[in-house]
CSV table of C-alpha atoms in Angstrom, one decimal:
chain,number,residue,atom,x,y,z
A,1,UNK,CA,28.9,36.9,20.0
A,2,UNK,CA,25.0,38.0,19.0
A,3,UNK,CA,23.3,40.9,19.7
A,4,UNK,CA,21.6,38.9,21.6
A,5,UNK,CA,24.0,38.0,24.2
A,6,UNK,CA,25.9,41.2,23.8
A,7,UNK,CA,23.4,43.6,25.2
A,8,UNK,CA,20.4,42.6,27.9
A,9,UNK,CA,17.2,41.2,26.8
A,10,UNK,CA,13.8,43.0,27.3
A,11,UNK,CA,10.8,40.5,27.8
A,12,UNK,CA,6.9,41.0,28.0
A,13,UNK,CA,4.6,38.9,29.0
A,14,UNK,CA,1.6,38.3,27.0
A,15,UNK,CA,-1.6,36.7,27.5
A,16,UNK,CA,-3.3,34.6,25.0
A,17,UNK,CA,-7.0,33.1,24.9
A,18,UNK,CA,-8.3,35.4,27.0
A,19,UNK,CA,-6.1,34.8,29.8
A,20,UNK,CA,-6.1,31.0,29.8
A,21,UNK,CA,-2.1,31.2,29.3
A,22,UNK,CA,1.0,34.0,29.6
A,23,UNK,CA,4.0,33.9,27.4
A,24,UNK,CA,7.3,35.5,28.6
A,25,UNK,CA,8.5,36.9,25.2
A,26,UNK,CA,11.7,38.7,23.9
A,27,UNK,CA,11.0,42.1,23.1
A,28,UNK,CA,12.8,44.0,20.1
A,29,UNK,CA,14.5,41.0,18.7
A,30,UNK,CA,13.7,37.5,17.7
A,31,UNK,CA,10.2,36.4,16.6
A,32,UNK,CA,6.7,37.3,18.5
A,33,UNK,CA,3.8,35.3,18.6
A,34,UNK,CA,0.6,35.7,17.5
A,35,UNK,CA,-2.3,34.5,15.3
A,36,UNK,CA,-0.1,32.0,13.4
A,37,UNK,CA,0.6,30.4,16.5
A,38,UNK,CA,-2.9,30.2,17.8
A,39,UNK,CA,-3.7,28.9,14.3
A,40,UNK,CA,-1.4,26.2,14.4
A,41,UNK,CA,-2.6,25.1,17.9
A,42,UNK,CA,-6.0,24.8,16.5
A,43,UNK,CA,-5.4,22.5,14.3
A,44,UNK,CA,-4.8,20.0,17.4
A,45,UNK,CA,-8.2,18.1,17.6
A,46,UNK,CA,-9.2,15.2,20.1
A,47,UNK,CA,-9.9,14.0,23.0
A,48,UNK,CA,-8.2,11.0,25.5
A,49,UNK,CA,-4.4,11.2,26.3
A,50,UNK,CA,-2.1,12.3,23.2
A,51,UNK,CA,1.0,13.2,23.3
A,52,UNK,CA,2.2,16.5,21.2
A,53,UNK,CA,5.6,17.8,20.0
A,54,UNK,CA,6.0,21.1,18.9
A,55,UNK,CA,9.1,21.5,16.4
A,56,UNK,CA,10.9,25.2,15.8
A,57,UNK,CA,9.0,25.9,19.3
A,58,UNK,CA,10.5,29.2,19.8
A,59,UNK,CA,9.0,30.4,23.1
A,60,UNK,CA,6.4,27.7,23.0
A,61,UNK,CA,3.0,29.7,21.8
A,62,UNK,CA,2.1,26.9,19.5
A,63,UNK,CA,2.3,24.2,22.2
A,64,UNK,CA,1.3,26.0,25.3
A,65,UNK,CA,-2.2,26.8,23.1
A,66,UNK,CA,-2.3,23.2,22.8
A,67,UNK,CA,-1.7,22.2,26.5
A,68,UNK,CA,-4.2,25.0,27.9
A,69,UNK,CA,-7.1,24.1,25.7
A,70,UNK,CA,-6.5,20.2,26.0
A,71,UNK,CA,-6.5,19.3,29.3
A,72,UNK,CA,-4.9,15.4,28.5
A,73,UNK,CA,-2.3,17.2,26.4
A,74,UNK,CA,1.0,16.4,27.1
A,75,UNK,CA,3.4,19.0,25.4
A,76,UNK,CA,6.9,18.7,24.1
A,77,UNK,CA,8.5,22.2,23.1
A,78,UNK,CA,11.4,21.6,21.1
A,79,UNK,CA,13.5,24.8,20.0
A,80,UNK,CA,17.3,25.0,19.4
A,81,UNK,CA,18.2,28.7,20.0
A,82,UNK,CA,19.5,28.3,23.8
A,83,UNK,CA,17.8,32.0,24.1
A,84,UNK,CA,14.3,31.2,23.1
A,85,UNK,CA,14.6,27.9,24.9
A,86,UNK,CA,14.8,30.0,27.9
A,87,UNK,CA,12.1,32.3,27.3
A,88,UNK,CA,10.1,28.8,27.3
A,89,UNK,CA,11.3,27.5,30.6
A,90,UNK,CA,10.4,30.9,32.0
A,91,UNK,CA,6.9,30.9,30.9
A,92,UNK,CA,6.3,27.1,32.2
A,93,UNK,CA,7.9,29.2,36.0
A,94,UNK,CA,4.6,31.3,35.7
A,95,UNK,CA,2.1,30.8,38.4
A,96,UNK,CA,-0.2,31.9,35.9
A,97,UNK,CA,0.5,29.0,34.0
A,98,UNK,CA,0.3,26.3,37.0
A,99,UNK,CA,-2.7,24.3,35.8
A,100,UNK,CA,-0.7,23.1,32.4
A,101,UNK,CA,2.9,23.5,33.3
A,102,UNK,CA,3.6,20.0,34.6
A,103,UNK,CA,2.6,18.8,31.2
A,104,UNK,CA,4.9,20.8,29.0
A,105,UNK,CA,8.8,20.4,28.5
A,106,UNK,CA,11.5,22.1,26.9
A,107,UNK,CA,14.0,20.4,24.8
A,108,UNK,CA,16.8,22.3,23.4
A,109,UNK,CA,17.6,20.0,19.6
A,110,UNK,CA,17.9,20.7,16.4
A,111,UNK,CA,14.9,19.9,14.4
A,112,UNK,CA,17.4,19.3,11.1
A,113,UNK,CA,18.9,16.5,12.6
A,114,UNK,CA,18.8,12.9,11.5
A,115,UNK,CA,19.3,9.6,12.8
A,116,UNK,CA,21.6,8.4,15.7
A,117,UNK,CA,22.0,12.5,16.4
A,118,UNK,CA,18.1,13.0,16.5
A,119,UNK,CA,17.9,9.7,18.5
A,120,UNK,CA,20.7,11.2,21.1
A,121,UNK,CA,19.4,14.8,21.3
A,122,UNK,CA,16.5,13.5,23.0
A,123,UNK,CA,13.8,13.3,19.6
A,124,UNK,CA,12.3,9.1,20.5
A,125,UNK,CA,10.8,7.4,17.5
A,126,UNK,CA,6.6,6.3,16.9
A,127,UNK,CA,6.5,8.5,20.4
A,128,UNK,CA,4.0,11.6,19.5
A,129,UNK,CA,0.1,11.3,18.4
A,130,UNK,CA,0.4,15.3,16.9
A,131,UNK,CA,3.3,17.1,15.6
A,132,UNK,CA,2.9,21.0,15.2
A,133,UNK,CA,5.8,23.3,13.2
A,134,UNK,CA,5.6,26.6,12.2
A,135,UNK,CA,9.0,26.9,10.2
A,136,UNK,CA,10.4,30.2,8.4
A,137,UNK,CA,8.9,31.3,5.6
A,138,UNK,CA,11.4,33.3,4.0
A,139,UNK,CA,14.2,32.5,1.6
A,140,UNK,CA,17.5,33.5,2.7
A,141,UNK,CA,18.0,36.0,0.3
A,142,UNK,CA,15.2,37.9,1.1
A,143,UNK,CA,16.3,38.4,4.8
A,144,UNK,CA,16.6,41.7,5.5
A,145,UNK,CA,16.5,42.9,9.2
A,146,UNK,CA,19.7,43.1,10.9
A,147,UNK,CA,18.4,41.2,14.0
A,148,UNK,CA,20.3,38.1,13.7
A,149,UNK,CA,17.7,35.9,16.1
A,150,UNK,CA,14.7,37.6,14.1
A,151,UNK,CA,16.5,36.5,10.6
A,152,UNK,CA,17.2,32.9,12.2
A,153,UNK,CA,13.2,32.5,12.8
A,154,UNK,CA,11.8,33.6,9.7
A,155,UNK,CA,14.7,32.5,7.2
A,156,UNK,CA,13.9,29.3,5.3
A,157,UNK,CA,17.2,27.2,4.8
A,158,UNK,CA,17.4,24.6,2.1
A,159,UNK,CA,15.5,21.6,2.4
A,160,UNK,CA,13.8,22.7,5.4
A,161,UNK,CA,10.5,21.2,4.8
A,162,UNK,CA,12.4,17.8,3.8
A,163,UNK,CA,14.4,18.0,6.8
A,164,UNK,CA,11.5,18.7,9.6
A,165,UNK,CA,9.3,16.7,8.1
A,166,UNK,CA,11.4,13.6,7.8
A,167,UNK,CA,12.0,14.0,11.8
A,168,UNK,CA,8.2,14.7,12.1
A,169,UNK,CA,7.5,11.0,10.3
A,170,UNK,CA,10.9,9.7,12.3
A,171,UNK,CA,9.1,10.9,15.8
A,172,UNK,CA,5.1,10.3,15.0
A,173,UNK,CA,3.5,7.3,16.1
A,174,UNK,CA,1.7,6.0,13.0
A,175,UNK,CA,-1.5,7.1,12.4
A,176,UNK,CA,-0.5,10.2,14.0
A,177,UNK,CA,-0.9,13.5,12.5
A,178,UNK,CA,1.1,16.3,11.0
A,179,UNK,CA,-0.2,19.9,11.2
A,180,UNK,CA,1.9,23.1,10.3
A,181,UNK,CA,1.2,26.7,8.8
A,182,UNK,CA,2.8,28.3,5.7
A,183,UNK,CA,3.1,30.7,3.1
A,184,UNK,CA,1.4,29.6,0.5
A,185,UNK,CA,4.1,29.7,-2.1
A,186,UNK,CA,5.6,26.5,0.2
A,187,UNK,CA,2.8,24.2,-1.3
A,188,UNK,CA,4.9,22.3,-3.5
A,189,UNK,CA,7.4,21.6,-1.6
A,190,UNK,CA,4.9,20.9,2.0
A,191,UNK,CA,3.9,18.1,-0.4
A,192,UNK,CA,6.0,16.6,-1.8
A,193,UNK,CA,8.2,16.1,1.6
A,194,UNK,CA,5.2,14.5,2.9
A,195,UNK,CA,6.0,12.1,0.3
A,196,UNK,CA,5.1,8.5,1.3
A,197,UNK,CA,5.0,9.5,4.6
A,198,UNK,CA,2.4,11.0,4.8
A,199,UNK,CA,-1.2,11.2,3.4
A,200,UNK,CA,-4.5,12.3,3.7
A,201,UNK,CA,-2.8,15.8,3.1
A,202,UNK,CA,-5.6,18.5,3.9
A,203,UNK,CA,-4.8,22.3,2.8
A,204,UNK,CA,-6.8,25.2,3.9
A,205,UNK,CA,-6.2,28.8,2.3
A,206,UNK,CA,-6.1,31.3,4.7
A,207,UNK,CA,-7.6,35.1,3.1
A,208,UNK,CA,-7.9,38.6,5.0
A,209,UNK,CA,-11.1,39.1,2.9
A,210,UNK,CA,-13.5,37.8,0.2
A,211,UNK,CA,-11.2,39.0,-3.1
A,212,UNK,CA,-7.6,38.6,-1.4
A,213,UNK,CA,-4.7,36.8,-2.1
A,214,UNK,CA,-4.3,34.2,0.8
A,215,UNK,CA,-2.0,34.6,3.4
A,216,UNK,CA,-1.1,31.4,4.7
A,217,UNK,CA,-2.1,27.8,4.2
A,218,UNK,CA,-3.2,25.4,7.1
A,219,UNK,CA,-1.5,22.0,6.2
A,220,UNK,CA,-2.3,18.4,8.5
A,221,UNK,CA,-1.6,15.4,6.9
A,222,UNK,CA,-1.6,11.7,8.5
A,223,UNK,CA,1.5,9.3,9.0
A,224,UNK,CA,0.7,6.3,6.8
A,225,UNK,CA,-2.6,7.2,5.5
A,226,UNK,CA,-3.2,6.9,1.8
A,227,UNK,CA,-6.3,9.0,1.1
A,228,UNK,CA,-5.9,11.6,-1.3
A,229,UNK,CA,-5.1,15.4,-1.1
A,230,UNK,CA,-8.1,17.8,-0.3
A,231,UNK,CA,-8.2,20.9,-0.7
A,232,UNK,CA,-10.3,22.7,1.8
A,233,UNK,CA,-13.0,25.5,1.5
A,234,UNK,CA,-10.9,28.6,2.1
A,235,UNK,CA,-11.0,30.3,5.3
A,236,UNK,CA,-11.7,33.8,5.1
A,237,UNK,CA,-11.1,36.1,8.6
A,238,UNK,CA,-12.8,39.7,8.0
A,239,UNK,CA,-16.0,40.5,6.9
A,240,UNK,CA,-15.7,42.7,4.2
A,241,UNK,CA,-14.8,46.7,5.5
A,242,UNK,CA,-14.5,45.4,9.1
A,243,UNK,CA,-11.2,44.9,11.0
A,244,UNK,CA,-12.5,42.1,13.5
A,245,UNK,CA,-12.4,38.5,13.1
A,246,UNK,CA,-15.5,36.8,11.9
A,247,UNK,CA,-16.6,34.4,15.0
A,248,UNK,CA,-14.9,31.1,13.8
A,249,UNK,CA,-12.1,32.6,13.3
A,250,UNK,CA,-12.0,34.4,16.8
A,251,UNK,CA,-12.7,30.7,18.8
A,252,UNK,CA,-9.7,29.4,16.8
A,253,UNK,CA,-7.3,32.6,17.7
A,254,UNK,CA,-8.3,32.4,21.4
A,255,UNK,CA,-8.8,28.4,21.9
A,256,UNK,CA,-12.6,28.4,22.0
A,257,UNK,CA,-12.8,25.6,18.9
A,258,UNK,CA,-10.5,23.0,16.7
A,259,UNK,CA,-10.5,23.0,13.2
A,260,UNK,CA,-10.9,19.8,12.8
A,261,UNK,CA,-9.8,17.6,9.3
A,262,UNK,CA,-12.9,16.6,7.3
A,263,UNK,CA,-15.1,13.3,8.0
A,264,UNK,CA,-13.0,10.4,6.1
């Protein structure tokens, strides 16, 4: 038995863009969300109805960004830790989340899986116009912390960008697109699971400051495109000597703009 369902779980709820939607949140194990989730969301651009599936959910920051700031959203928070699940269906219960809740749902799946077992765990083919996915970054050998939920979020199994990103091609309706966030040591292989599957493969470095290694890279690609790979101008989020976000930056982290892919 985990930690996790050995001892009782403290939870917090957080609010995000400035109030616009709460998260109900583990506290002290598993992983939190923050700015890479809010990131993520913002690369979610349009308008009319679209349907959006958010894969390794967790407790659904990514896709409740989405829902709250686009109002013809529909949501799909997929997430296989039972736990996490749960801290999802709780936040949809929130009053404080009544305006979006009817268009987001929870579905406890296995992003890995493949086939007749995606099909049957409830992931529908050419069904989703967006599909978000923050996956763990770390290598399993660089897992340290001892809480076992926390090393499940942020350990990168083998294959993993192969794996999610076949089911996001299996599940997208073509022309759809493919956004997720990364380290940016992932490149290589972000690419070349996109494969033939994808295209139109857009990649923004993400610095603290002017000078810095990046952090992360902002990745959206397009299901059956076949325009080439462009690398973005990077996206730097402090001035320099300063600790707040530049404004850009700040609309993106609390819903107030897209960042949109570049005029094709």
């Amino acid at each position: 038995m985990s930690e996790a369902a050995q001892k009782p779980v403290t939870e917090t709820v957080d609010a995000f863009h400035y109030g616009r939607f709460h998260l109900v949140q583990p506290k002290g194990i598993g992983h939190r969300s923050g700015m890479d989730a809010m990131l993520l969301a913002a690369l979610v651009a349009g308008n009319g109805q679209m349907r959006v599936a958010d894969l390794g959910a967790g407790a659904g920051a990514a896709g409740l960004a989405v829902a709250a700031r686009i109002e013809t959203a529909e949501v799909l928070l997929v997430e296989r830790s039972p736990l996490m699940a749960g801290f999802a269906r709780k936040t949809l219960a929130l009053s404080l989340n009544a305006a979006f809740a009817p268009r987001v749902s929870v579905l406890e799946a296995d992003v890995g899986l493949s086939g007749k077992a995606r099909l049957e765990a409830g992931l529908t083919d050419d069904a989703y116009d967006h599909v978000i996915m923050n996956p763990p970054f770390n290598d399993r050998i660089d897992s340290r912390t001892p809480d076992a939920l926390k090393a499940e979020a942020h350990a990168m199994e083998h294959d993993l960008f192969e794996r999610w990103i076949k089911t996001a091609g299996a599940i997208m309706k073509p022309g759809g697109q493919l956004s997720l966030i990364a380290r940016p040591q992932s490149i290589a292989e972000i690419i070349a699971a996109c494969g033939r599957r994808f295209g139109g493969i857009e990649i923004t470095a993400l610095h603290a400051r002017d000078g810095e290694p990046a952090l992360r890279i902002l990745v959206t690609a397009v299901k059956g495109s076949r325009t080439k790979l462009a690398l973005r101008m990077p996206l730097v989020m402090h001035e320099p000597g300063r600790h707040d976000f530049i404004p850009f930056v700040n609309d993106l982290n609390n819903g107030l703009a897209a960042y949109k892919r570049l005029p094709r």
